[in-house]
Amino acid sequence: LGGILHESGDLAEGRKNVRLSLTLFLEHGTPMNLSICHCHLAMIALKLGDVSAAETEAQSSIHYANQDDYRRGKQMGKLLLAEVAAHKGENAEAVALATESLNEFEKMGIVEGLNFEFAGRIHRLVGDWDSPQRYKRSTRFSHLFSRPSRGACSSSKTQKFKVLAKRSRNSHRALW
Protein backbone atom coordinates (compact mmCIF):
# COMPACT_ATOMS: atom_id res chain seq x y z
CA LEU A 1 0.00 0.00 0.00
CA GLY A 2 2.83 2.41 0.83
CA GLY A 3 4.29 1.99 -2.65
CA ILE A 4 0.95 2.70 -4.31
CA LEU A 5 0.38 5.75 -2.14
CA HIS A 6 3.77 7.35 -2.77
CA GLU A 7 3.66 6.56 -6.47
CA SER A 8 0.27 8.27 -6.69
CA GLY A 9 1.67 11.37 -4.97
CA ASP A 10 0.76 10.90 -1.31
CA LEU A 11 4.33 10.87 -0.02
CA ALA A 12 3.51 11.27 3.69
CA GLU A 13 1.00 8.40 3.81
CA GLY A 14 3.18 6.31 1.53
CA ARG A 15 6.21 6.74 3.79
CA LYS A 16 4.10 6.01 6.88
CA ASN A 17 2.80 2.76 5.37
CA VAL A 18 6.19 1.66 4.05
CA ARG A 19 7.71 2.24 7.48
CA LEU A 20 4.89 0.18 9.03
CA SER A 21 5.62 -2.61 6.54
CA LEU A 22 9.31 -2.37 7.34
CA THR A 23 8.57 -2.80 11.04
CA LEU A 24 6.45 -5.88 10.35
CA PHE A 25 8.98 -7.36 7.92
CA LEU A 26 11.84 -6.94 10.39
CA GLU A 27 10.02 -9.47 12.54
CA HIS A 28 8.22 -11.65 10.03
CA GLY A 29 9.63 -10.90 6.59
CA THR A 30 12.46 -11.88 4.31
CA PRO A 31 15.49 -9.91 3.17
CA MET A 32 13.66 -9.39 -0.13
CA ASN A 33 10.74 -7.73 1.70
CA LEU A 34 13.19 -5.48 3.53
CA SER A 35 14.98 -4.61 0.29
CA ILE A 36 11.71 -3.57 -1.32
CA CYS A 37 10.74 -1.40 1.66
CA HIS A 38 14.09 0.39 1.67
CA CYS A 39 13.80 0.85 -2.10
CA HIS A 40 10.45 2.61 -1.66
CA LEU A 41 11.84 4.75 1.17
CA ALA A 42 14.73 5.78 -1.11
CA MET A 43 12.27 6.74 -3.86
CA ILE A 44 10.25 8.81 -1.41
CA ALA A 45 13.40 10.52 -0.10
CA LEU A 46 14.39 11.43 -3.67
CA LYS A 47 10.95 12.88 -4.33
CA LEU A 48 11.31 14.94 -1.15
CA GLY A 49 14.79 16.12 -2.17
CA ASP A 50 16.54 14.34 0.72
CA VAL A 51 19.51 12.95 -1.19
CA SER A 52 21.34 11.81 1.94
CA ALA A 53 18.37 9.75 3.18
CA ALA A 54 17.87 8.34 -0.31
CA GLU A 55 21.49 7.18 -0.39
CA THR A 56 21.20 5.48 3.00
CA GLU A 57 17.95 3.75 2.03
CA ALA A 58 19.33 2.63 -1.36
CA GLN A 59 22.39 1.14 0.36
CA SER A 60 20.10 -0.67 2.81
CA SER A 61 18.02 -1.96 -0.08
CA ILE A 62 21.12 -3.39 -1.75
CA HIS A 63 22.34 -4.84 1.56
CA TYR A 64 19.15 -6.84 2.02
CA ALA A 65 18.97 -7.78 -1.67
CA ASN A 66 22.45 -9.29 -1.38
CA GLN A 67 21.33 -11.42 1.56
CA ASP A 68 18.59 -13.03 -0.54
CA ASP A 69 20.34 -12.90 -3.93
CA TYR A 70 17.45 -10.67 -4.97
CA ARG A 71 18.94 -9.55 -8.28
CA ARG A 72 16.11 -7.18 -9.17
CA GLY A 73 16.56 -5.41 -5.82
CA LYS A 74 20.32 -5.06 -6.36
CA GLN A 75 19.79 -3.40 -9.72
CA MET A 76 17.02 -1.11 -8.50
CA GLY A 77 19.32 -0.08 -5.65
CA LYS A 78 22.01 0.76 -8.22
CA LEU A 79 19.56 2.91 -10.16
CA LEU A 80 18.68 4.74 -6.96
CA LEU A 81 22.37 5.27 -6.17
CA ALA A 82 22.85 6.49 -9.74
CA GLU A 83 20.21 9.15 -9.22
CA VAL A 84 21.79 10.07 -5.88
CA ALA A 85 25.15 10.45 -7.63
CA ALA A 86 23.56 12.64 -10.29
CA HIS A 87 22.08 14.91 -7.62
CA LYS A 88 25.52 15.14 -6.00
CA GLY A 89 27.14 16.14 -9.30
CA GLU A 90 29.01 12.83 -9.63
CA ASN A 91 28.03 12.54 -13.28
CA ALA A 92 30.40 9.79 -14.46
CA GLU A 93 29.42 7.58 -11.51
CA ALA A 94 25.73 8.26 -12.12
CA VAL A 95 25.89 7.27 -15.79
CA ALA A 96 28.06 4.21 -15.08
CA LEU A 97 25.69 2.89 -12.40
CA ALA A 98 22.60 3.54 -14.51
CA THR A 99 24.10 1.85 -17.56
CA GLU A 100 25.28 -1.15 -15.54
CA SER A 101 21.89 -1.52 -13.90
CA LEU A 102 19.94 -1.34 -17.15
CA ASN A 103 22.27 -3.89 -18.75
CA GLU A 104 21.73 -6.27 -15.83
CA PHE A 105 17.96 -5.77 -15.97
CA GLU A 106 18.06 -6.60 -19.67
CA LYS A 107 20.07 -9.79 -19.00
CA MET A 108 17.33 -10.81 -16.55
CA GLY A 109 14.67 -10.11 -19.18
CA ILE A 110 13.23 -7.23 -17.15
CA VAL A 111 12.22 -4.30 -19.32
CA GLU A 112 10.07 -1.96 -17.23
CA GLY A 113 9.07 1.64 -17.64
CA LEU A 114 10.17 2.50 -14.09
CA ASN A 115 13.75 1.54 -14.87
CA PHE A 116 13.77 3.70 -17.99
CA GLU A 117 12.12 6.54 -16.09
CA PHE A 118 15.03 6.50 -13.65
CA ALA A 119 17.61 6.21 -16.41
CA GLY A 120 16.09 9.07 -18.38
CA ARG A 121 15.94 11.28 -15.30
CA ILE A 122 19.56 10.45 -14.43
CA HIS A 123 20.76 11.38 -17.91
CA ARG A 124 18.82 14.64 -17.79
CA LEU A 125 20.25 15.47 -14.34
CA VAL A 126 23.79 15.06 -15.64
CA GLY A 127 23.02 17.22 -18.68
CA ASP A 128 23.02 14.38 -21.23
CA TRP A 129 19.95 15.32 -23.25
CA ASP A 130 20.47 12.82 -26.08
CA SER A 131 20.70 9.53 -24.18
CA PRO A 132 17.11 9.54 -22.86
CA GLN A 133 15.99 9.06 -26.47
CA ARG A 134 17.44 5.53 -26.24
CA TYR A 135 14.71 4.75 -23.75
CA LYS A 136 11.90 5.73 -26.08
CA ARG A 137 10.82 2.10 -26.49
CA SER A 138 9.72 2.13 -22.87
CA THR A 139 7.03 4.68 -23.69
CA ARG A 140 5.13 2.55 -26.19
CA PHE A 141 2.30 1.99 -23.67
CA SER A 142 2.34 5.42 -22.10
CA HIS A 143 -0.72 6.51 -24.10
CA LEU A 144 -2.79 4.21 -21.88
CA PHE A 145 -1.86 6.31 -18.85
CA SER A 146 -2.12 9.78 -20.32
CA ARG A 147 -4.50 12.25 -18.77
CA PRO A 148 -7.28 13.41 -21.05
CA SER A 149 -7.62 17.12 -21.55
CA ARG A 150 -10.48 18.58 -19.53
CA GLY A 151 -13.73 16.72 -19.59
CA ALA A 152 -14.40 13.18 -20.66
CA CYS A 153 -11.77 10.55 -21.36
CA SER A 154 -10.41 10.57 -24.86
CA SER A 155 -10.39 6.81 -25.32
CA SER A 156 -12.07 3.70 -24.01
CA LYS A 157 -8.69 2.33 -22.88
CA THR A 158 -8.06 5.39 -20.74
CA GLN A 159 -11.57 5.12 -19.31
CA LYS A 160 -11.02 1.45 -18.42
CA PHE A 161 -7.71 2.28 -16.75
CA LYS A 162 -9.31 5.05 -14.69
CA VAL A 163 -12.09 2.70 -13.53
CA LEU A 164 -9.58 0.01 -12.55
CA ALA A 165 -7.39 2.54 -10.74
CA LYS A 166 -10.37 3.86 -8.79
CA ARG A 167 -11.45 0.35 -7.81
CA SER A 168 -7.90 -0.42 -6.70
CA ARG A 169 -7.70 2.73 -4.55
CA ASN A 170 -11.08 1.98 -2.98
CA SER A 171 -10.20 -1.64 -2.22
CA HIS A 172 -6.96 -0.56 -0.53
CA ARG A 173 -8.83 1.97 1.60
CA ALA A 174 -11.21 -0.79 2.71
CA LEU A 175 -8.28 -2.89 3.92
CA TRP A 176 -6.99 -0.15 6.20
mmCIF file with all atom_site columns, C-alpha atoms in Angstrom:
data_model
loop_
_atom_site.group_PDB
_atom_site.id
_atom_site.type_symbol
_atom_site.label_atom_id
_atom_site.label_alt_id
_atom_site.label_comp_id
_atom_site.label_asym_id
_atom_site.label_entity_id
_atom_site.label_seq_id
_atom_site.pdbx_PDB_ins_code
_atom_site.Cartn_x
_atom_site.Cartn_y
_atom_site.Cartn_z
_atom_site.occupancy
_atom_site.B_iso_or_equiv
_atom_site.pdbx_formal_charge
_atom_site.auth_seq_id
_atom_site.auth_comp_id
_atom_site.auth_asym_id
_atom_site.auth_atom_id
_atom_site.pdbx_PDB_model_num
ATOM 1   C CA . LEU A 1 1   ? 0.000   0.000   0.000   1.00 0.00 ? 1   LEU A CA 1
ATOM 2   C CA . GLY A 1 2   ? 2.833   2.415   0.828   1.00 0.00 ? 2   GLY A CA 1
ATOM 3   C CA . GLY A 1 3   ? 4.287   1.994   -2.652  1.00 0.00 ? 3   GLY A CA 1
ATOM 4   C CA . ILE A 1 4   ? 0.954   2.700   -4.307  1.00 0.00 ? 4   ILE A CA 1
ATOM 5   C CA . LEU A 1 5   ? 0.384   5.748   -2.136  1.00 0.00 ? 5   LEU A CA 1
ATOM 6   C CA . HIS A 1 6   ? 3.771   7.354   -2.769  1.00 0.00 ? 6   HIS A CA 1
ATOM 7   C CA . GLU A 1 7   ? 3.657   6.560   -6.468  1.00 0.00 ? 7   GLU A CA 1
ATOM 8   C CA . SER A 1 8   ? 0.269   8.273   -6.686  1.00 0.00 ? 8   SER A CA 1
ATOM 9   C CA . GLY A 1 9   ? 1.668   11.374  -4.974  1.00 0.00 ? 9   GLY A CA 1
ATOM 10  C CA . ASP A 1 10  ? 0.760   10.904  -1.310  1.00 0.00 ? 10  ASP A CA 1
ATOM 11  C CA . LEU A 1 11  ? 4.326   10.873  -0.019  1.00 0.00 ? 11  LEU A CA 1
ATOM 12  C CA . ALA A 1 12  ? 3.513   11.266  3.686   1.00 0.00 ? 12  ALA A CA 1
ATOM 13  C CA . GLU A 1 13  ? 1.001   8.404   3.811   1.00 0.00 ? 13  GLU A CA 1
ATOM 14  C CA . GLY A 1 14  ? 3.178   6.312   1.529   1.00 0.00 ? 14  GLY A CA 1
ATOM 15  C CA . ARG A 1 15  ? 6.209   6.738   3.786   1.00 0.00 ? 15  ARG A CA 1
ATOM 16  C CA . LYS A 1 16  ? 4.103   6.010   6.879   1.00 0.00 ? 16  LYS A CA 1
ATOM 17  C CA . ASN A 1 17  ? 2.800   2.763   5.373   1.00 0.00 ? 17  ASN A CA 1
ATOM 18  C CA . VAL A 1 18  ? 6.194   1.657   4.045   1.00 0.00 ? 18  VAL A CA 1
ATOM 19  C CA . ARG A 1 19  ? 7.706   2.239   7.483   1.00 0.00 ? 19  ARG A CA 1
ATOM 20  C CA . LEU A 1 20  ? 4.892   0.176   9.025   1.00 0.00 ? 20  LEU A CA 1
ATOM 21  C CA . SER A 1 21  ? 5.617   -2.607  6.535   1.00 0.00 ? 21  SER A CA 1
ATOM 22  C CA . LEU A 1 22  ? 9.314   -2.370  7.336   1.00 0.00 ? 22  LEU A CA 1
ATOM 23  C CA . THR A 1 23  ? 8.568   -2.803  11.044  1.00 0.00 ? 23  THR A CA 1
ATOM 24  C CA . LEU A 1 24  ? 6.454   -5.881  10.349  1.00 0.00 ? 24  LEU A CA 1
ATOM 25  C CA . PHE A 1 25  ? 8.982   -7.359  7.918   1.00 0.00 ? 25  PHE A CA 1
ATOM 26  C CA . LEU A 1 26  ? 11.836  -6.937  10.386  1.00 0.00 ? 26  LEU A CA 1
ATOM 27  C CA . GLU A 1 27  ? 10.023  -9.469  12.545  1.00 0.00 ? 27  GLU A CA 1
ATOM 28  C CA . HIS A 1 28  ? 8.222   -11.652 10.029  1.00 0.00 ? 28  HIS A CA 1
ATOM 29  C CA . GLY A 1 29  ? 9.633   -10.896 6.587   1.00 0.00 ? 29  GLY A CA 1
ATOM 30  C CA . THR A 1 30  ? 12.464  -11.879 4.309   1.00 0.00 ? 30  THR A CA 1
ATOM 31  C CA . PRO A 1 31  ? 15.490  -9.915  3.168   1.00 0.00 ? 31  PRO A CA 1
ATOM 32  C CA . MET A 1 32  ? 13.657  -9.387  -0.130  1.00 0.00 ? 32  MET A CA 1
ATOM 33  C CA . ASN A 1 33  ? 10.744  -7.731  1.705   1.00 0.00 ? 33  ASN A CA 1
ATOM 34  C CA . LEU A 1 34  ? 13.186  -5.476  3.535   1.00 0.00 ? 34  LEU A CA 1
ATOM 35  C CA . SER A 1 35  ? 14.984  -4.614  0.295   1.00 0.00 ? 35  SER A CA 1
ATOM 36  C CA . ILE A 1 36  ? 11.708  -3.572  -1.316  1.00 0.00 ? 36  ILE A CA 1
ATOM 37  C CA . CYS A 1 37  ? 10.739  -1.400  1.664   1.00 0.00 ? 37  CYS A CA 1
ATOM 38  C CA . HIS A 1 38  ? 14.088  0.388   1.672   1.00 0.00 ? 38  HIS A CA 1
ATOM 39  C CA . CYS A 1 39  ? 13.804  0.847   -2.099  1.00 0.00 ? 39  CYS A CA 1
ATOM 40  C CA . HIS A 1 40  ? 10.452  2.608   -1.660  1.00 0.00 ? 40  HIS A CA 1
ATOM 41  C CA . LEU A 1 41  ? 11.843  4.748   1.167   1.00 0.00 ? 41  LEU A CA 1
ATOM 42  C CA . ALA A 1 42  ? 14.728  5.780   -1.112  1.00 0.00 ? 42  ALA A CA 1
ATOM 43  C CA . MET A 1 43  ? 12.270  6.744   -3.861  1.00 0.00 ? 43  MET A CA 1
ATOM 44  C CA . ILE A 1 44  ? 10.254  8.810   -1.408  1.00 0.00 ? 44  ILE A CA 1
ATOM 45  C CA . ALA A 1 45  ? 13.399  10.516  -0.098  1.00 0.00 ? 45  ALA A CA 1
ATOM 46  C CA . LEU A 1 46  ? 14.394  11.435  -3.666  1.00 0.00 ? 46  LEU A CA 1
ATOM 47  C CA . LYS A 1 47  ? 10.953  12.879  -4.328  1.00 0.00 ? 47  LYS A CA 1
ATOM 48  C CA . LEU A 1 48  ? 11.312  14.942  -1.152  1.00 0.00 ? 48  LEU A CA 1
ATOM 49  C CA . GLY A 1 49  ? 14.790  16.117  -2.174  1.00 0.00 ? 49  GLY A CA 1
ATOM 50  C CA . ASP A 1 50  ? 16.536  14.343  0.716   1.00 0.00 ? 50  ASP A CA 1
ATOM 51  C CA . VAL A 1 51  ? 19.510  12.946  -1.192  1.00 0.00 ? 51  VAL A CA 1
ATOM 52  C CA . SER A 1 52  ? 21.344  11.807  1.943   1.00 0.00 ? 52  SER A CA 1
ATOM 53  C CA . ALA A 1 53  ? 18.374  9.752   3.183   1.00 0.00 ? 53  ALA A CA 1
ATOM 54  C CA . ALA A 1 54  ? 17.875  8.339   -0.311  1.00 0.00 ? 54  ALA A CA 1
ATOM 55  C CA . GLU A 1 55  ? 21.492  7.183   -0.395  1.00 0.00 ? 55  GLU A CA 1
ATOM 56  C CA . THR A 1 56  ? 21.195  5.480   3.002   1.00 0.00 ? 56  THR A CA 1
ATOM 57  C CA . GLU A 1 57  ? 17.947  3.751   2.029   1.00 0.00 ? 57  GLU A CA 1
ATOM 58  C CA . ALA A 1 58  ? 19.328  2.631   -1.365  1.00 0.00 ? 58  ALA A CA 1
ATOM 59  C CA . GLN A 1 59  ? 22.386  1.141   0.362   1.00 0.00 ? 59  GLN A CA 1
ATOM 60  C CA . SER A 1 60  ? 20.099  -0.672  2.815   1.00 0.00 ? 60  SER A CA 1
ATOM 61  C CA . SER A 1 61  ? 18.016  -1.962  -0.084  1.00 0.00 ? 61  SER A CA 1
ATOM 62  C CA . ILE A 1 62  ? 21.123  -3.391  -1.752  1.00 0.00 ? 62  ILE A CA 1
ATOM 63  C CA . HIS A 1 63  ? 22.339  -4.835  1.557   1.00 0.00 ? 63  HIS A CA 1
ATOM 64  C CA . TYR A 1 64  ? 19.147  -6.842  2.022   1.00 0.00 ? 64  TYR A CA 1
ATOM 65  C CA . ALA A 1 65  ? 18.970  -7.779  -1.673  1.00 0.00 ? 65  ALA A CA 1
ATOM 66  C CA . ASN A 1 66  ? 22.455  -9.286  -1.375  1.00 0.00 ? 66  ASN A CA 1
ATOM 67  C CA . GLN A 1 67  ? 21.330  -11.424 1.564   1.00 0.00 ? 67  GLN A CA 1
ATOM 68  C CA . ASP A 1 68  ? 18.592  -13.030 -0.538  1.00 0.00 ? 68  ASP A CA 1
ATOM 69  C CA . ASP A 1 69  ? 20.343  -12.903 -3.929  1.00 0.00 ? 69  ASP A CA 1
ATOM 70  C CA . TYR A 1 70  ? 17.450  -10.675 -4.974  1.00 0.00 ? 70  TYR A CA 1
ATOM 71  C CA . ARG A 1 71  ? 18.938  -9.547  -8.278  1.00 0.00 ? 71  ARG A CA 1
ATOM 72  C CA . ARG A 1 72  ? 16.111  -7.178  -9.166  1.00 0.00 ? 72  ARG A CA 1
ATOM 73  C CA . GLY A 1 73  ? 16.562  -5.412  -5.821  1.00 0.00 ? 73  GLY A CA 1
ATOM 74  C CA . LYS A 1 74  ? 20.316  -5.064  -6.356  1.00 0.00 ? 74  LYS A CA 1
ATOM 75  C CA . GLN A 1 75  ? 19.794  -3.400  -9.723  1.00 0.00 ? 75  GLN A CA 1
ATOM 76  C CA . MET A 1 76  ? 17.018  -1.106  -8.497  1.00 0.00 ? 76  MET A CA 1
ATOM 77  C CA . GLY A 1 77  ? 19.322  -0.077  -5.651  1.00 0.00 ? 77  GLY A CA 1
ATOM 78  C CA . LYS A 1 78  ? 22.013  0.758   -8.215  1.00 0.00 ? 78  LYS A CA 1
ATOM 79  C CA . LEU A 1 79  ? 19.558  2.910   -10.165 1.00 0.00 ? 79  LEU A CA 1
ATOM 80  C CA . LEU A 1 80  ? 18.678  4.739   -6.961  1.00 0.00 ? 80  LEU A CA 1
ATOM 81  C CA . LEU A 1 81  ? 22.368  5.272   -6.171  1.00 0.00 ? 81  LEU A CA 1
ATOM 82  C CA . ALA A 1 82  ? 22.855  6.492   -9.737  1.00 0.00 ? 82  ALA A CA 1
ATOM 83  C CA . GLU A 1 83  ? 20.205  9.152   -9.217  1.00 0.00 ? 83  GLU A CA 1
ATOM 84  C CA . VAL A 1 84  ? 21.790  10.070  -5.881  1.00 0.00 ? 84  VAL A CA 1
ATOM 85  C CA . ALA A 1 85  ? 25.154  10.445  -7.631  1.00 0.00 ? 85  ALA A CA 1
ATOM 86  C CA . ALA A 1 86  ? 23.558  12.638  -10.294 1.00 0.00 ? 86  ALA A CA 1
ATOM 87  C CA . HIS A 1 87  ? 22.080  14.906  -7.625  1.00 0.00 ? 87  HIS A CA 1
ATOM 88  C CA . LYS A 1 88  ? 25.517  15.141  -6.004  1.00 0.00 ? 88  LYS A CA 1
ATOM 89  C CA . GLY A 1 89  ? 27.145  16.138  -9.304  1.00 0.00 ? 89  GLY A CA 1
ATOM 90  C CA . GLU A 1 90  ? 29.009  12.831  -9.635  1.00 0.00 ? 90  GLU A CA 1
ATOM 91  C CA . ASN A 1 91  ? 28.035  12.544  -13.282 1.00 0.00 ? 91  ASN A CA 1
ATOM 92  C CA . ALA A 1 92  ? 30.397  9.792   -14.458 1.00 0.00 ? 92  ALA A CA 1
ATOM 93  C CA . GLU A 1 93  ? 29.424  7.582   -11.507 1.00 0.00 ? 93  GLU A CA 1
ATOM 94  C CA . ALA A 1 94  ? 25.731  8.256   -12.124 1.00 0.00 ? 94  ALA A CA 1
ATOM 95  C CA . VAL A 1 95  ? 25.888  7.273   -15.788 1.00 0.00 ? 95  VAL A CA 1
ATOM 96  C CA . ALA A 1 96  ? 28.057  4.214   -15.082 1.00 0.00 ? 96  ALA A CA 1
ATOM 97  C CA . LEU A 1 97  ? 25.692  2.891   -12.397 1.00 0.00 ? 97  LEU A CA 1
ATOM 98  C CA . ALA A 1 98  ? 22.595  3.540   -14.508 1.00 0.00 ? 98  ALA A CA 1
ATOM 99  C CA . THR A 1 99  ? 24.104  1.848   -17.561 1.00 0.00 ? 99  THR A CA 1
ATOM 100 C CA . GLU A 1 100 ? 25.281  -1.153  -15.540 1.00 0.00 ? 100 GLU A CA 1
ATOM 101 C CA . SER A 1 101 ? 21.893  -1.524  -13.903 1.00 0.00 ? 101 SER A CA 1
ATOM 102 C CA . LEU A 1 102 ? 19.936  -1.339  -17.153 1.00 0.00 ? 102 LEU A CA 1
ATOM 103 C CA . ASN A 1 103 ? 22.274  -3.886  -18.751 1.00 0.00 ? 103 ASN A CA 1
ATOM 104 C CA . GLU A 1 104 ? 21.727  -6.273  -15.827 1.00 0.00 ? 104 GLU A CA 1
ATOM 105 C CA . PHE A 1 105 ? 17.959  -5.774  -15.973 1.00 0.00 ? 105 PHE A CA 1
ATOM 106 C CA . GLU A 1 106 ? 18.060  -6.600  -19.665 1.00 0.00 ? 106 GLU A CA 1
ATOM 107 C CA . LYS A 1 107 ? 20.074  -9.788  -18.997 1.00 0.00 ? 107 LYS A CA 1
ATOM 108 C CA . MET A 1 108 ? 17.326  -10.809 -16.548 1.00 0.00 ? 108 MET A CA 1
ATOM 109 C CA . GLY A 1 109 ? 14.667  -10.110 -19.179 1.00 0.00 ? 109 GLY A CA 1
ATOM 110 C CA . ILE A 1 110 ? 13.231  -7.232  -17.154 1.00 0.00 ? 110 ILE A CA 1
ATOM 111 C CA . VAL A 1 111 ? 12.221  -4.296  -19.318 1.00 0.00 ? 111 VAL A CA 1
ATOM 112 C CA . GLU A 1 112 ? 10.070  -1.962  -17.227 1.00 0.00 ? 112 GLU A CA 1
ATOM 113 C CA . GLY A 1 113 ? 9.073   1.639   -17.640 1.00 0.00 ? 113 GLY A CA 1
ATOM 114 C CA . LEU A 1 114 ? 10.166  2.497   -14.094 1.00 0.00 ? 114 LEU A CA 1
ATOM 115 C CA . ASN A 1 115 ? 13.751  1.536   -14.872 1.00 0.00 ? 115 ASN A CA 1
ATOM 116 C CA . PHE A 1 116 ? 13.766  3.702   -17.993 1.00 0.00 ? 116 PHE A CA 1
ATOM 117 C CA . GLU A 1 117 ? 12.118  6.540   -16.093 1.00 0.00 ? 117 GLU A CA 1
ATOM 118 C CA . PHE A 1 118 ? 15.029  6.502   -13.645 1.00 0.00 ? 118 PHE A CA 1
ATOM 119 C CA . ALA A 1 119 ? 17.612  6.210   -16.410 1.00 0.00 ? 119 ALA A CA 1
ATOM 120 C CA . GLY A 1 120 ? 16.094  9.075   -18.379 1.00 0.00 ? 120 GLY A CA 1
ATOM 121 C CA . ARG A 1 121 ? 15.941  11.280  -15.302 1.00 0.00 ? 121 ARG A CA 1
ATOM 122 C CA . ILE A 1 122 ? 19.562  10.452  -14.428 1.00 0.00 ? 122 ILE A CA 1
ATOM 123 C CA . HIS A 1 123 ? 20.763  11.383  -17.908 1.00 0.00 ? 123 HIS A CA 1
ATOM 124 C CA . ARG A 1 124 ? 18.817  14.644  -17.787 1.00 0.00 ? 124 ARG A CA 1
ATOM 125 C CA . LEU A 1 125 ? 20.249  15.466  -14.335 1.00 0.00 ? 125 LEU A CA 1
ATOM 126 C CA . VAL A 1 126 ? 23.791  15.059  -15.636 1.00 0.00 ? 126 VAL A CA 1
ATOM 127 C CA . GLY A 1 127 ? 23.016  17.218  -18.678 1.00 0.00 ? 127 GLY A CA 1
ATOM 128 C CA . ASP A 1 128 ? 23.015  14.385  -21.228 1.00 0.00 ? 128 ASP A CA 1
ATOM 129 C CA . TRP A 1 129 ? 19.951  15.321  -23.248 1.00 0.00 ? 129 TRP A CA 1
ATOM 130 C CA . ASP A 1 130 ? 20.473  12.816  -26.077 1.00 0.00 ? 130 ASP A CA 1
ATOM 131 C CA . SER A 1 131 ? 20.695  9.527   -24.184 1.00 0.00 ? 131 SER A CA 1
ATOM 132 C CA . PRO A 1 132 ? 17.105  9.543   -22.865 1.00 0.00 ? 132 PRO A CA 1
ATOM 133 C CA . GLN A 1 133 ? 15.994  9.057   -26.468 1.00 0.00 ? 133 GLN A CA 1
ATOM 134 C CA . ARG A 1 134 ? 17.442  5.528   -26.237 1.00 0.00 ? 134 ARG A CA 1
ATOM 135 C CA . TYR A 1 135 ? 14.713  4.748   -23.747 1.00 0.00 ? 135 TYR A CA 1
ATOM 136 C CA . LYS A 1 136 ? 11.903  5.732   -26.081 1.00 0.00 ? 136 LYS A CA 1
ATOM 137 C CA . ARG A 1 137 ? 10.822  2.098   -26.495 1.00 0.00 ? 137 ARG A CA 1
ATOM 138 C CA . SER A 1 138 ? 9.716   2.125   -22.872 1.00 0.00 ? 138 SER A CA 1
ATOM 139 C CA . THR A 1 139 ? 7.026   4.680   -23.686 1.00 0.00 ? 139 THR A CA 1
ATOM 140 C CA . ARG A 1 140 ? 5.130   2.548   -26.192 1.00 0.00 ? 140 ARG A CA 1
ATOM 141 C CA . PHE A 1 141 ? 2.302   1.986   -23.672 1.00 0.00 ? 141 PHE A CA 1
ATOM 142 C CA . SER A 1 142 ? 2.337   5.422   -22.101 1.00 0.00 ? 142 SER A CA 1
ATOM 143 C CA . HIS A 1 143 ? -0.717  6.507   -24.097 1.00 0.00 ? 143 HIS A CA 1
ATOM 144 C CA . LEU A 1 144 ? -2.790  4.207   -21.881 1.00 0.00 ? 144 LEU A CA 1
ATOM 145 C CA . PHE A 1 145 ? -1.863  6.314   -18.852 1.00 0.00 ? 145 PHE A CA 1
ATOM 146 C CA . SER A 1 146 ? -2.122  9.775   -20.324 1.00 0.00 ? 146 SER A CA 1
ATOM 147 C CA . ARG A 1 147 ? -4.500  12.245  -18.772 1.00 0.00 ? 147 ARG A CA 1
ATOM 148 C CA . PRO A 1 148 ? -7.275  13.411  -21.054 1.00 0.00 ? 148 PRO A CA 1
ATOM 149 C CA . SER A 1 149 ? -7.625  17.116  -21.551 1.00 0.00 ? 149 SER A CA 1
ATOM 150 C CA . ARG A 1 150 ? -10.482 18.575  -19.529 1.00 0.00 ? 150 ARG A CA 1
ATOM 151 C CA . GLY A 1 151 ? -13.727 16.719  -19.588 1.00 0.00 ? 151 GLY A CA 1
ATOM 152 C CA . ALA A 1 152 ? -14.400 13.185  -20.656 1.00 0.00 ? 152 ALA A CA 1
ATOM 153 C CA . CYS A 1 153 ? -11.772 10.550  -21.359 1.00 0.00 ? 153 CYS A CA 1
ATOM 154 C CA . SER A 1 154 ? -10.406 10.569  -24.859 1.00 0.00 ? 154 SER A CA 1
ATOM 155 C CA . SER A 1 155 ? -10.386 6.811   -25.320 1.00 0.00 ? 155 SER A CA 1
ATOM 156 C CA . SER A 1 156 ? -12.073 3.701   -24.006 1.00 0.00 ? 156 SER A CA 1
ATOM 157 C CA . LYS A 1 157 ? -8.685  2.335   -22.879 1.00 0.00 ? 157 LYS A CA 1
ATOM 158 C CA . THR A 1 158 ? -8.060  5.387   -20.744 1.00 0.00 ? 158 THR A CA 1
ATOM 159 C CA . GLN A 1 159 ? -11.565 5.121   -19.310 1.00 0.00 ? 159 GLN A CA 1
ATOM 160 C CA . LYS A 1 160 ? -11.021 1.446   -18.424 1.00 0.00 ? 160 LYS A CA 1
ATOM 161 C CA . PHE A 1 161 ? -7.715  2.275   -16.747 1.00 0.00 ? 161 PHE A CA 1
ATOM 162 C CA . LYS A 1 162 ? -9.308  5.048   -14.687 1.00 0.00 ? 162 LYS A CA 1
ATOM 163 C CA . VAL A 1 163 ? -12.090 2.704   -13.527 1.00 0.00 ? 163 VAL A CA 1
ATOM 164 C CA . LEU A 1 164 ? -9.575  0.008   -12.551 1.00 0.00 ? 164 LEU A CA 1
ATOM 165 C CA . ALA A 1 165 ? -7.389  2.540   -10.740 1.00 0.00 ? 165 ALA A CA 1
ATOM 166 C CA . LYS A 1 166 ? -10.370 3.861   -8.795  1.00 0.00 ? 166 LYS A CA 1
ATOM 167 C CA . ARG A 1 167 ? -11.447 0.354   -7.815  1.00 0.00 ? 167 ARG A CA 1
ATOM 168 C CA . SER A 1 168 ? -7.899  -0.418  -6.697  1.00 0.00 ? 168 SER A CA 1
ATOM 169 C CA . ARG A 1 169 ? -7.704  2.730   -4.551  1.00 0.00 ? 169 ARG A CA 1
ATOM 170 C CA . ASN A 1 170 ? -11.081 1.977   -2.977  1.00 0.00 ? 170 ASN A CA 1
ATOM 171 C CA . SER A 1 171 ? -10.202 -1.642  -2.219  1.00 0.00 ? 171 SER A CA 1
ATOM 172 C CA . HIS A 1 172 ? -6.956  -0.560  -0.531  1.00 0.00 ? 172 HIS A CA 1
ATOM 173 C CA . ARG A 1 173 ? -8.831  1.965   1.595   1.00 0.00 ? 173 ARG A CA 1
ATOM 174 C CA . ALA A 1 174 ? -11.208 -0.785  2.710   1.00 0.00 ? 174 ALA A CA 1
ATOM 175 C CA . LEU A 1 175 ? -8.281  -2.888  3.924   1.00 0.00 ? 175 LEU A CA 1
ATOM 176 C CA . TRP A 1 176 ? -6.991  -0.151  6.204   1.00 0.00 ? 176 TRP A CA 1
#
